C-alpha atoms as a printed R data frame, in Angstrom:
    type eleno elety resid chain resno       x       y       z
1   ATOM     1    CA   ALA     A     1  21.807  55.767 143.674
2   ATOM     2    CA   PRO     A     2  23.010  55.998 140.036
3   ATOM     3    CA   VAL     A     3  25.407  53.100 140.633
4   ATOM     4    CA   LYS     A     4  22.637  50.909 142.086
5   ATOM     5    CA   TYR     A     5  20.310  51.860 139.257
6   ATOM     6    CA   PHE     A     6  22.938  51.040 136.634
7   ATOM     7    CA   SER     A     7  23.717  47.760 138.365
8   ATOM     8    CA   TYR     A     8  20.040  46.823 138.213
9   ATOM     9    CA   LEU     A     9  19.872  47.652 134.515
10  ATOM    10    CA   CYS     A    10  22.917  45.613 133.683
11  ATOM    11    CA   THR     A    11  21.569  42.562 135.497
12  ATOM    12    CA   ILE     A    12  18.780  42.427 132.942
13  ATOM    13    CA   MET     A    13  20.867  43.395 129.863
14  ATOM    14    CA   GLU     A    14  24.214  42.406 128.381
15  ATOM    15    CA   PHE     A    15  26.445  44.793 126.496
16  ATOM    16    CA   THR     A    16  29.742  44.335 124.680
17  ATOM    17    CA   ALA     A    17  32.695  46.632 125.170
18  ATOM    18    CA   ALA     A    18  32.224  47.855 121.591
19  ATOM    19    CA   GLU     A    19  28.564  48.746 122.237
20  ATOM    20    CA   ILE     A    20  29.460  50.671 125.370
21  ATOM    21    CA   ALA     A    21  32.317  52.473 123.619
22  ATOM    22    CA   GLY     A    22  29.937  53.491 120.858
23  ATOM    23    CA   LEU     A    23  27.597  55.089 123.369
24  ATOM    24    CA   ILE     A    24  30.318  57.209 124.997
25  ATOM    25    CA   LYS     A    25  32.616  57.776 121.994
26  ATOM    26    CA   GLY     A    26  35.406  55.715 123.522
27  ATOM    27    CA   LYS     A    27  38.261  53.642 122.109
28  ATOM    28    CA   VAL     A    28  38.408  49.939 123.012
29  ATOM    29    CA   ILE     A    29  41.814  48.552 124.005
30  ATOM    30    CA   GLY     A    30  41.475  44.759 124.000
31  ATOM    31    CA   ASP     A    31  38.663  42.392 123.068
32  ATOM    32    CA   GLN     A    32  35.767  44.447 121.687
33  ATOM    33    CA   GLY     A    33  33.382  41.513 122.037
34  ATOM    34    CA   VAL     A    34  33.753  40.935 125.787
35  ATOM    35    CA   LYS     A    35  30.385  41.258 127.532
36  ATOM    36    CA   VAL     A    36  29.361  42.809 130.823
37  ATOM    37    CA   HIS     A    37  26.108  42.333 132.700
38  ATOM    38    CA   GLY     A    38  26.706  44.288 135.891
39  ATOM    39    CA   PHE     A    39  28.513  47.218 137.447
40  ATOM    40    CA   SER     A    40  30.986  47.318 140.351
41  ATOM    41    CA   PRO     A    41  32.813  50.109 142.156
42  ATOM    42    CA   ILE     A    42  36.445  49.842 141.142
43  ATOM    43    CA   GLU     A    43  37.434  48.722 144.667
44  ATOM    44    CA   GLU     A    44  35.025  45.767 144.409
45  ATOM    45    CA   GLY     A    45  35.485  44.765 140.779
46  ATOM    46    CA   ARG     A    46  33.907  41.483 139.662
47  ATOM    47    CA   HIS     A    47  34.204  39.360 136.559
48  ATOM    48    CA   GLY     A    48  31.545  40.249 134.023
49  ATOM    49    CA   HIS     A    49  31.153  43.756 135.456
50  ATOM    50    CA   LEU     A    50  31.966  47.242 134.255
51  ATOM    51    CA   SER     A    51  33.904  49.791 136.377
52  ATOM    52    CA   PHE     A    52  35.509  53.165 135.733
53  ATOM    53    CA   ILE     A    53  38.629  55.060 136.804
54  ATOM    54    CA   ALA     A    54  38.717  58.840 136.590
55  ATOM    55    CA   ASN     A    55  41.200  59.660 139.359
56  ATOM    56    CA   GLU     A    56  44.927  59.010 139.696
57  ATOM    57    CA   LYS     A    57  44.537  57.562 143.214
58  ATOM    58    CA   PHE     A    58  42.582  54.629 141.766
59  ATOM    59    CA   ALA     A    59  44.950  53.993 138.846
60  ATOM    60    CA   HIS     A    60  46.607  51.006 140.576
61  ATOM    61    CA   PHE     A    61  43.355  49.071 140.072
62  ATOM    62    CA   LEU     A    62  44.202  48.949 136.368
63  ATOM    63    CA   HIS     A    63  46.431  45.985 137.239
64  ATOM    64    CA   SER     A    64  44.503  44.350 140.074
65  ATOM    65    CA   THR     A    65  40.786  44.669 139.363
66  ATOM    66    CA   GLU     A    66  38.644  41.656 138.519
67  ATOM    67    CA   SER     A    67  36.266  43.784 136.433
68  ATOM    68    CA   SER     A    68  36.060  42.703 132.824
69  ATOM    69    CA   VAL     A    69  35.809  46.194 131.326
70  ATOM    70    CA   LEU     A    70  37.089  49.538 132.598
71  ATOM    71    CA   ILE     A    71  36.200  53.019 131.381
72  ATOM    72    CA   VAL     A    72  39.404  55.011 131.948
73  ATOM    73    CA   SER     A    73  40.446  58.623 131.447
74  ATOM    74    CA   LYS     A    74  43.070  58.852 128.713
75  ATOM    75    CA   ASN     A    75  45.652  60.633 130.877
76  ATOM    76    CA   LEU     A    76  45.779  57.665 133.297
77  ATOM    77    CA   LEU     A    77  46.815  55.111 130.676
78  ATOM    78    CA   LYS     A    78  50.582  54.535 130.630
79  ATOM    79    CA   GLU     A    79  50.850  51.104 129.005
80  ATOM    80    CA   GLU     A    80  49.430  49.239 126.006
81  ATOM    81    CA   ASN     A    81  48.396  45.975 127.678
82  ATOM    82    CA   TYR     A    82  46.085  45.590 130.652
83  ATOM    83    CA   LYS     A    83  44.292  42.636 132.188
84  ATOM    84    CA   PRO     A    84  40.772  44.069 131.737
85  ATOM    85    CA   VAL     A    85  39.451  45.457 128.466
86  ATOM    86    CA   ILE     A    86  39.875  49.236 128.502
87  ATOM    87    CA   ILE     A    87  37.526  51.828 127.036
88  ATOM    88    CA   GLU     A    88  39.667  54.940 126.680
89  ATOM    89    CA   VAL     A    89  37.852  58.300 126.962
90  ATOM    90    CA   GLU     A    90  38.863  61.889 127.644
91  ATOM    91    CA   ASP     A    91  36.997  62.028 130.971
92  ATOM    92    CA   ALA     A    92  35.849  58.749 132.521
93  ATOM    93    CA   TYR     A    93  33.596  60.398 135.092
94  ATOM    94    CA   LEU     A    94  31.789  62.439 132.446
95  ATOM    95    CA   ALA     A    95  31.512  59.368 130.203
96  ATOM    96    CA   PHE     A    96  29.989  57.450 133.101
97  ATOM    97    CA   GLN     A    97  27.378  60.191 133.540
98  ATOM    98    CA   VAL     A    98  26.555  60.095 129.839
99  ATOM    99    CA   LEU     A    99  26.155  56.336 130.088
100 ATOM   100    CA   MET     A   100  23.791  56.703 133.041
101 ATOM   101    CA   ASN     A   101  21.576  59.094 131.125
102 ATOM   102    CA   LEU     A   102  21.540  56.913 128.039
103 ATOM   103    CA   TYR     A   103  20.566  53.802 129.975
104 ATOM   104    CA   GLN     A   104  17.846  55.708 131.769
105 ATOM   105    CA   GLN     A   105  16.426  56.804 128.441
106 ATOM   106    CA   MET     A   106  16.503  53.214 127.215
107 ATOM   107    CA   THR     A   107  14.368  51.941 130.069
108 ATOM   108    CA   GLU     A   108  10.634  52.082 129.618
109 ATOM   109    CA   LYS     A   109   8.624  54.324 131.890
110 ATOM   110    CA   LYS     A   110   5.569  53.003 133.650
111 ATOM   111    CA   LYS     A   111   2.238  53.715 132.022
112 ATOM   112    CA   GLY     A   112  -1.343  53.438 133.081
113 ATOM   113    CA   ILE     A   113  -3.515  54.072 136.094
114 ATOM   114    CA   GLU     A   114  -3.332  51.691 139.020
115 ATOM   115    CA   GLU     A   115  -6.342  50.584 140.985
116 ATOM   116    CA   GLN     A   116  -7.250  52.500 144.151
117 ATOM   117    CA   SER     A   117  -6.029  55.806 142.742
118 ATOM   118    CA   PHE     A   118  -8.530  58.692 142.446
119 ATOM   119    CA   ILE     A   119  -8.743  61.056 139.484
120 ATOM   120    CA   HIS     A   120 -11.383  63.786 139.499
121 ATOM   121    CA   LYS     A   121 -13.577  63.811 136.413
122 ATOM   122    CA   THR     A   122 -12.474  67.366 135.547
123 ATOM   123    CA   ALA     A   123  -8.754  66.534 135.653
124 ATOM   124    CA   VAL     A   124  -6.931  66.324 132.312
125 ATOM   125    CA   LEU     A   125  -4.248  63.685 131.794
126 ATOM   126    CA   GLY     A   126  -1.859  63.584 128.832
127 ATOM   127    CA   GLU     A   127  -0.592  60.542 127.001
128 ATOM   128    CA   ASP     A   128   1.549  57.814 128.590
129 ATOM   129    CA   VAL     A   129   0.926  59.043 132.141
130 ATOM   130    CA   TYR     A   130   1.487  56.780 135.122
131 ATOM   131    CA   VAL     A   131  -0.660  57.156 138.243
132 ATOM   132    CA   GLY     A   132   0.252  54.909 141.185
133 ATOM   133    CA   ALA     A   133  -2.106  53.383 143.723
134 ATOM   134    CA   PHE     A   134  -3.583  55.713 146.362
135 ATOM   135    CA   THR     A   135  -2.587  58.805 144.413
136 ATOM   136    CA   TYR     A   136  -5.232  61.558 144.483
137 ATOM   137    CA   ILE     A   137  -5.669  64.011 141.597
138 ATOM   138    CA   SER     A   138  -8.020  66.878 142.387
139 ATOM   139    CA   GLU     A   139 -10.398  68.818 140.173
140 ATOM   140    CA   ASN     A   140  -9.132  70.771 137.168
141 ATOM   141    CA   ALA     A   141  -5.588  69.463 137.538
142 ATOM   142    CA   THR     A   142  -3.619  69.175 134.282
143 ATOM   143    CA   ILE     A   143  -1.032  66.393 134.003
144 ATOM   144    CA   GLY     A   144   1.295  66.503 130.967
145 ATOM   145    CA   ASP     A   145   2.446  63.709 128.687
146 ATOM   146    CA   GLY     A   146   4.716  61.110 130.225
147 ATOM   147    CA   VAL     A   147   4.329  62.355 133.798
148 ATOM   148    CA   GLN     A   148   5.046  59.765 136.499
149 ATOM   149    CA   LEU     A   149   3.002  60.043 139.698
150 ATOM   150    CA   ALA     A   150   4.158  57.439 142.197
151 ATOM   151    CA   PRO     A   151   1.792  55.862 144.724
152 ATOM   152    CA   GLN     A   152   0.448  58.076 147.535
153 ATOM   153    CA   VAL     A   153   0.965  61.406 145.775
154 ATOM   154    CA   PHE     A   154  -1.499  64.260 146.342
155 ATOM   155    CA   ILE     A   155  -2.215  66.684 143.505
156 ATOM   156    CA   GLY     A   156  -4.362  69.668 144.499
157 ATOM   157    CA   LYS     A   157  -6.939  71.680 142.591
158 ATOM   158    CA   ASN     A   158  -5.839  73.509 139.424
159 ATOM   159    CA   VAL     A   159  -2.317  72.118 139.634
160 ATOM   160    CA   LYS     A   160  -0.394  71.956 136.348
161 ATOM   161    CA   ILE     A   161   2.482  69.510 135.809
162 ATOM   162    CA   GLY     A   162   4.565  69.645 132.622
163 ATOM   163    CA   LYS     A   163   5.493  66.682 130.474
164 ATOM   164    CA   ASN     A   164   7.952  64.024 131.641
165 ATOM   165    CA   SER     A   165   8.072  65.252 135.227
166 ATOM   166    CA   LYS     A   166   8.187  62.781 138.100
167 ATOM   167    CA   ILE     A   167   6.579  63.115 141.533
168 ATOM   168    CA   ASP     A   168   7.701  60.485 144.052
169 ATOM   169    CA   SER     A   169   5.677  58.770 146.769
170 ATOM   170    CA   GLY     A   170   4.281  60.886 149.553
171 ATOM   171    CA   ALA     A   171   4.856  64.241 147.853
172 ATOM   172    CA   LYS     A   172   2.098  66.836 148.119
173 ATOM   173    CA   ILE     A   173   1.465  69.485 145.469
174 ATOM   174    CA   TYR     A   174  -1.054  71.971 146.876
175 ATOM   175    CA   ASP     A   175  -3.767  73.865 145.010
176 ATOM   176    CA   GLY     A   176  -2.796  76.128 142.141
177 ATOM   177    CA   CYS     A   177   0.890  75.245 141.980
178 ATOM   178    CA   ILE     A   178   2.689  74.848 138.650
179 ATOM   179    CA   ILE     A   179   5.503  72.397 137.928
180 ATOM   180    CA   GLY     A   180   7.356  72.607 134.624
181 ATOM   181    CA   GLU     A   181   8.698  69.946 132.287
182 ATOM   182    CA   ASN     A   182  11.316  67.326 133.179
183 ATOM   183    CA   CYS     A   183  11.174  68.104 136.889
184 ATOM   184    CA   VAL     A   184  11.664  65.676 139.772
185 ATOM   185    CA   VAL     A   185  10.059  66.090 143.194
186 ATOM   186    CA   HIS     A   186  11.251  63.471 145.664
187 ATOM   187    CA   SER     A   187   9.315  61.772 148.421
188 ATOM   188    CA   ASN     A   188   7.518  63.647 151.187
189 ATOM   189    CA   THR     A   189   8.232  67.094 149.809
190 ATOM   190    CA   VAL     A   190   5.440  69.670 150.139
191 ATOM   191    CA   VAL     A   191   5.039  72.252 147.385
192 ATOM   192    CA   GLY     A   192   2.630  75.071 148.127
193 ATOM   193    CA   GLY     A   193   2.014  74.819 151.851
194 ATOM   194    CA   ASP     A   194   1.047  78.066 153.573
195 ATOM   195    CA   GLY     A   195   3.770  80.619 154.108
196 ATOM   196    CA   PHE     A   196   4.649  81.569 157.681
197 ATOM   197    CA   GLY     A   197   2.557  84.721 157.835
198 ATOM   198    CA   PHE     A   198   1.033  85.985 161.088
199 ATOM   199    CA   GLN     A   199   0.028  89.426 162.339
200 ATOM   200    CA   PRO     A   200   0.604  90.219 166.044
201 ATOM   201    CA   THR     A   201  -2.516  91.499 167.835
202 ATOM   202    CA   PRO     A   202  -3.344  92.137 171.513
203 ATOM   203    CA   ASN     A   203  -4.913  88.699 171.615
204 ATOM   204    CA   GLY     A   204  -2.093  86.806 169.895
205 ATOM   205    CA   TYR     A   205  -1.073  86.149 166.321
206 ATOM   206    CA   ASP     A   206  -3.714  86.241 163.574
207 ATOM   207    CA   LYS     A   207  -3.042  84.232 160.436
208 ATOM   208    CA   ILE     A   208  -2.486  86.186 157.215
209 ATOM   209    CA   PRO     A   209  -4.135  84.301 154.327
210 ATOM   210    CA   GLN     A   210  -1.637  82.859 151.869
211 ATOM   211    CA   LEU     A   211  -3.331  83.300 148.502
212 ATOM   212    CA   GLY     A   212  -0.469  82.861 146.028
213 ATOM   213    CA   ASN     A   213   1.144  79.752 144.591
214 ATOM   214    CA   VAL     A   214   4.485  78.118 143.772
215 ATOM   215    CA   ILE     A   215   5.912  78.024 140.251
216 ATOM   216    CA   ILE     A   216   8.654  75.492 139.560
217 ATOM   217    CA   GLU     A   217  10.220  76.014 136.159
218 ATOM   218    CA   ASN     A   218  11.602  73.344 133.790
219 ATOM   219    CA   ASN     A   219  14.382  70.889 134.689
220 ATOM   220    CA   VAL     A   220  14.266  71.491 138.436
221 ATOM   221    CA   GLU     A   221  15.000  68.691 140.912
222 ATOM   222    CA   ILE     A   222  13.825  68.926 144.516
223 ATOM   223    CA   GLY     A   223  15.029  66.458 147.150
224 ATOM   224    CA   SER     A   224  12.971  64.673 149.770
225 ATOM   225    CA   ASN     A   225  11.366  66.284 152.820
226 ATOM   226    CA   CYS     A   226  11.556  69.840 151.517
227 ATOM   227    CA   SER     A   227   8.964  72.567 152.086
228 ATOM   228    CA   ILE     A   228   8.406  75.246 149.466
229 ATOM   229    CA   ASP     A   229   5.756  77.665 150.695
230 ATOM   230    CA   ARG     A   230   3.165  79.396 148.540
231 ATOM   231    CA   ALA     A   231   3.332  83.170 148.242
232 ATOM   232    CA   THR     A   232   1.128  85.425 150.293
233 ATOM   233    CA   ILE     A   233   0.181  87.142 147.022
234 ATOM   234    CA   GLY     A   234   1.834  86.303 143.702
235 ATOM   235    CA   SER     A   235   4.247  83.377 143.360
236 ATOM   236    CA   THR     A   236   7.172  81.711 145.050
237 ATOM   237    CA   ILE     A   237   9.441  80.865 142.087
238 ATOM   238    CA   ILE     A   238  12.129  78.197 141.607
239 ATOM   239    CA   GLY     A   239  14.036  78.964 138.407
240 ATOM   240    CA   GLU     A   240  14.883  76.647 135.544
241 ATOM   241    CA   GLY     A   241  17.631  74.108 136.120
242 ATOM   242    CA   THR     A   242  17.912  74.693 139.862
243 ATOM   243    CA   LYS     A   243  18.760  71.667 142.027
244 ATOM   244    CA   ILE     A   244  17.571  71.529 145.632
245 ATOM   245    CA   ASP     A   245  18.873  68.958 148.110
246 ATOM   246    CA   ASN     A   246  16.893  67.229 150.887
247 ATOM   247    CA   LEU     A   247  15.502  68.948 154.000
248 ATOM   248    CA   ILE     A   248  15.336  72.506 152.711
249 ATOM   249    CA   GLN     A   249  12.880  75.259 153.645
250 ATOM   250    CA   ILE     A   250  12.007  77.935 151.081
251 ATOM   251    CA   ALA     A   251   9.601  80.521 152.446
252 ATOM   252    CA   HIS     A   252   6.792  82.507 150.858
253 ATOM   253    CA   ASN     A   253   7.511  84.878 147.966
254 ATOM   254    CA   VAL     A   254  11.138  83.747 147.597
255 ATOM   255    CA   LYS     A   255  12.364  84.028 144.006
256 ATOM   256    CA   ILE     A   256  15.251  81.780 142.995
257 ATOM   257    CA   GLY     A   257  16.823  82.161 139.548
258 ATOM   258    CA   LYS     A   258  18.286  79.648 137.131
259 ATOM   259    CA   ASN     A   259  20.813  76.870 137.712
260 ATOM   260    CA   ASN     A   260  21.341  77.300 141.441
261 ATOM   261    CA   VAL     A   261  22.434  74.431 143.676
262 ATOM   262    CA   ILE     A   262  21.308  74.430 147.317
263 ATOM   263    CA   ALA     A   263  22.642  71.836 149.765
264 ATOM   264    CA   ALA     A   264  20.745  70.105 152.563
265 ATOM   265    CA   GLN     A   265  19.215  71.872 155.571
266 ATOM   266    CA   ALA     A   266  19.468  75.349 154.088
267 ATOM   267    CA   GLY     A   267  16.694  77.799 154.976
268 ATOM   268    CA   ILE     A   268  15.645  80.847 152.962
269 ATOM   269    CA   ALA     A   269  13.305  83.335 154.614
270 ATOM   270    CA   GLY     A   270  10.454  85.147 152.908
271 ATOM   271    CA   SER     A   271  10.663  87.570 149.968
272 ATOM   272    CA   THR     A   272  14.383  87.063 149.342
273 ATOM   273    CA   THR     A   273  15.530  87.113 145.724
274 ATOM   274    CA   ILE     A   274  18.399  84.888 144.576
275 ATOM   275    CA   GLY     A   275  20.000  85.246 141.141
276 ATOM   276    CA   ASN     A   276  21.514  82.658 138.793
277 ATOM   277    CA   TRP     A   277  24.300  80.078 139.099
278 ATOM   278    CA   ASN     A   278  24.731  80.380 142.869
279 ATOM   279    CA   MET     A   279  26.106  77.672 145.157
280 ATOM   280    CA   ILE     A   280  24.573  77.582 148.647
281 ATOM   281    CA   GLY     A   281  26.118  75.172 151.158
282 ATOM   282    CA   GLY     A   282  24.471  72.967 153.740
283 ATOM   283    CA   GLN     A   283  22.799  74.548 156.793
284 ATOM   284    CA   VAL     A   284  23.062  78.035 155.353
285 ATOM   285    CA   GLY     A   285  20.503  80.465 156.764
286 ATOM   286    CA   ILE     A   286  19.372  83.423 154.644
287 ATOM   287    CA   VAL     A   287  17.232  86.201 156.126
288 ATOM   288    CA   GLY     A   288  14.189  87.617 154.367
289 ATOM   289    CA   HIS     A   289  13.820  90.629 152.086
290 ATOM   290    CA   ILE     A   290  17.382  90.691 150.745
291 ATOM   291    CA   ASN     A   291  18.883  90.268 147.265
292 ATOM   292    CA   ILE     A   292  21.624  87.783 146.434
293 ATOM   293    CA   GLY     A   293  23.303  88.272 143.066
294 ATOM   294    CA   ASN     A   294  24.698  85.821 140.514
295 ATOM   295    CA   GLN     A   295  27.529  83.284 140.836
296 ATOM   296    CA   VAL     A   296  27.711  83.712 144.598
297 ATOM   297    CA   LYS     A   297  29.241  80.978 146.779
298 ATOM   298    CA   ILE     A   298  28.025  80.647 150.367
299 ATOM   299    CA   GLN     A   299  29.889  78.109 152.455
300 ATOM   300    CA   ALA     A   300  28.171  75.677 154.821
301 ATOM   301    CA   GLN     A   301  26.647  76.929 158.089
302 ATOM   302    CA   SER     A   302  26.928  80.561 157.075
303 ATOM   303    CA   GLY     A   303  24.278  83.091 158.029
304 ATOM   304    CA   VAL     A   304  23.509  85.734 155.401
305 ATOM   305    CA   ASN     A   305  21.825  88.890 156.723
306 ATOM   306    CA   LYS     A   306  22.400  91.511 154.015
307 ATOM   307    CA   ASN     A   307  22.448  91.943 150.239
308 ATOM   308    CA   VAL     A   308  25.167  90.074 148.346
309 ATOM   309    CA   LYS     A   309  26.837  91.305 145.141
310 ATOM   310    CA   ASP     A   310  27.606  89.157 142.095
311 ATOM   311    CA   GLY     A   311  30.552  86.790 142.432
312 ATOM   312    CA   GLU     A   312  31.056  87.103 146.185
313 ATOM   313    CA   ALA     A   313  32.205  84.158 148.307
314 ATOM   314    CA   LEU     A   314  30.869  84.238 151.863
315 ATOM   315    CA   TYR     A   315  31.604  82.388 155.081
316 ATOM   316    CA   GLY     A   316  30.621  82.728 158.725
317 ATOM   317    CA   ALA     A   317  27.693  83.907 160.812
318 ATOM   318    CA   PRO     A   318  26.994  86.635 160.021
319 ATOM   319    CA   ALA     A   319  28.606  85.836 156.686
320 ATOM   320    CA   ILE     A   320  31.537  87.953 155.507
321 ATOM   321    CA   ASP     A   321  34.038  87.614 152.672
322 ATOM   322    CA   ALA     A   322  35.429  84.070 152.860
323 ATOM   323    CA   GLY     A   323  39.055  85.241 152.639
324 ATOM   324    CA   ASP     A   324  38.552  87.755 155.435
325 ATOM   325    CA   TYR     A   325  36.866  85.094 157.563
326 ATOM   326    CA   ARG     A   326  39.782  82.666 157.209
327 ATOM   327    CA   ARG     A   327  42.374  85.334 157.978
328 ATOM   328    CA   ASN     A   328  40.433  86.521 161.019
329 ATOM   329    CA   TYR     A   329  39.859  82.972 162.207
330 ATOM   330    CA   VAL     A   330  43.608  82.460 162.494
331 ATOM   331    CA   HIS     A   331  43.653  85.292 165.037
332 ATOM   332    CA   PHE     A   332  40.540  83.978 166.772
333 ATOM   333    CA   ARG     A   333  42.205  80.603 167.385
334 ATOM   334    CA   ASN     A   334  45.047  82.451 169.135
335 ATOM   335    CA   LEU     A   335  42.776  84.935 170.914
336 ATOM   336    CA   THR     A   336  43.578  83.705 174.459
337 ATOM   337    CA   GLU     A   337  47.303  84.070 173.853
338 ATOM   338    CA   ILE     A   338  46.814  87.466 172.197
339 ATOM   339    CA   VAL     A   339  44.814  88.722 175.200
340 ATOM   340    CA   LYS     A   340  47.551  87.513 177.574
341 ATOM   341    CA   ARG     A   341  50.164  89.385 175.559
342 ATOM   342    CA   ILE     A   342  48.080  92.567 175.538
343 ATOM   343    CA   ASN     A   343  47.555  92.329 179.303
344 ATOM   344    CA   GLN     A   344  51.264  91.796 179.784
345 ATOM   345    CA   LEU     A   345  52.091  94.831 177.644
346 ATOM   346    CA   GLU     A   346  49.607  96.936 179.621
347 ATOM   347    CA   ASN     A   347  51.081  95.752 182.931
348 ATOM   348    CA   ASN     A   348  54.605  96.527 181.727
349 ATOM   349    CA   SER     A   349  53.451  99.972 180.627
350 ATOM   350    CA   LYS     A   350  51.916 100.649 184.073
351 ATOM   351    CA   ASP     A   351  55.115  99.514 185.812
352 ATOM   352    CA   LYS     A   352  57.175 101.918 183.741
353 ATOM   353    CA   THR     A   353  54.757 104.745 184.454
354 ATOM   354    CA   ASN     A   354  54.960 104.077 188.211
355 ATOM   355    CA   GLU     A   355  58.712 104.218 188.065
């Protein structure tokens, strides 16, 4: 997505190698005035386009690419003369990211309220807000400066959204939820739906009212088709700087700390607390009412069913120490042969006893 976005930007703007180098603190090797108007992956380089090389396995493209300008990590440059103009940087991948952010800041956000949207008379909108067609903003909602609400977004009663946040098409923010500043909620995600709370009775399961809300702190990004449930009482909390992939379920009263990354299809059951700077892999399942510490790594498809201390690395279902899992898995792969050998030893022992 960043590559496509950058490509679009460059088709409507031209930049010289010197201008680009100035933005990323690079050194130009070659013609500083050469211009680029598009971006290509290094494997598909085109004249007039910009590409980058940050990995040794792509270094051979330094001599064969048709791209006009290359951003290249310093350690990959072995010669003084190359066909394309080179912008030398310490880390080409990091420089590329910086360039992405700078270009994004240079583009103008949408402003204004499109026809066929609905804004309740008690809602409060800040300056430079964009409200797309068919978006519905309920009573007493507060929308901060620079917020972007794409078409077909639902904003419930008493919702608060901080400045410069973006809510994409089809997302639903239920009553009373709070979203901080500079957040992104992608399409079709539901923030604040009822938690999965039911009480068994002789006649079936009675619904337990879900009266809390969801609080999403600043600089959080939530992928598409996620469900973050409101608390039964109190708040479900997503901490500052946390990044959540697509297709993730976060249940009621979960509390997630700062700067976590959670990969697709993970599920976190109710009232679990997760600390800071954790890495949770795809399809991980975490039971409810446990505590996970800080800087924990949980590998994909693991199932976590007990408290986890700071710094642990887990793997498996139920999850155990990742090193132990790998060592034990070696034996598991040979389990049939091991069983045969044990049976043979037992048979030999019986034969000797009979003798």
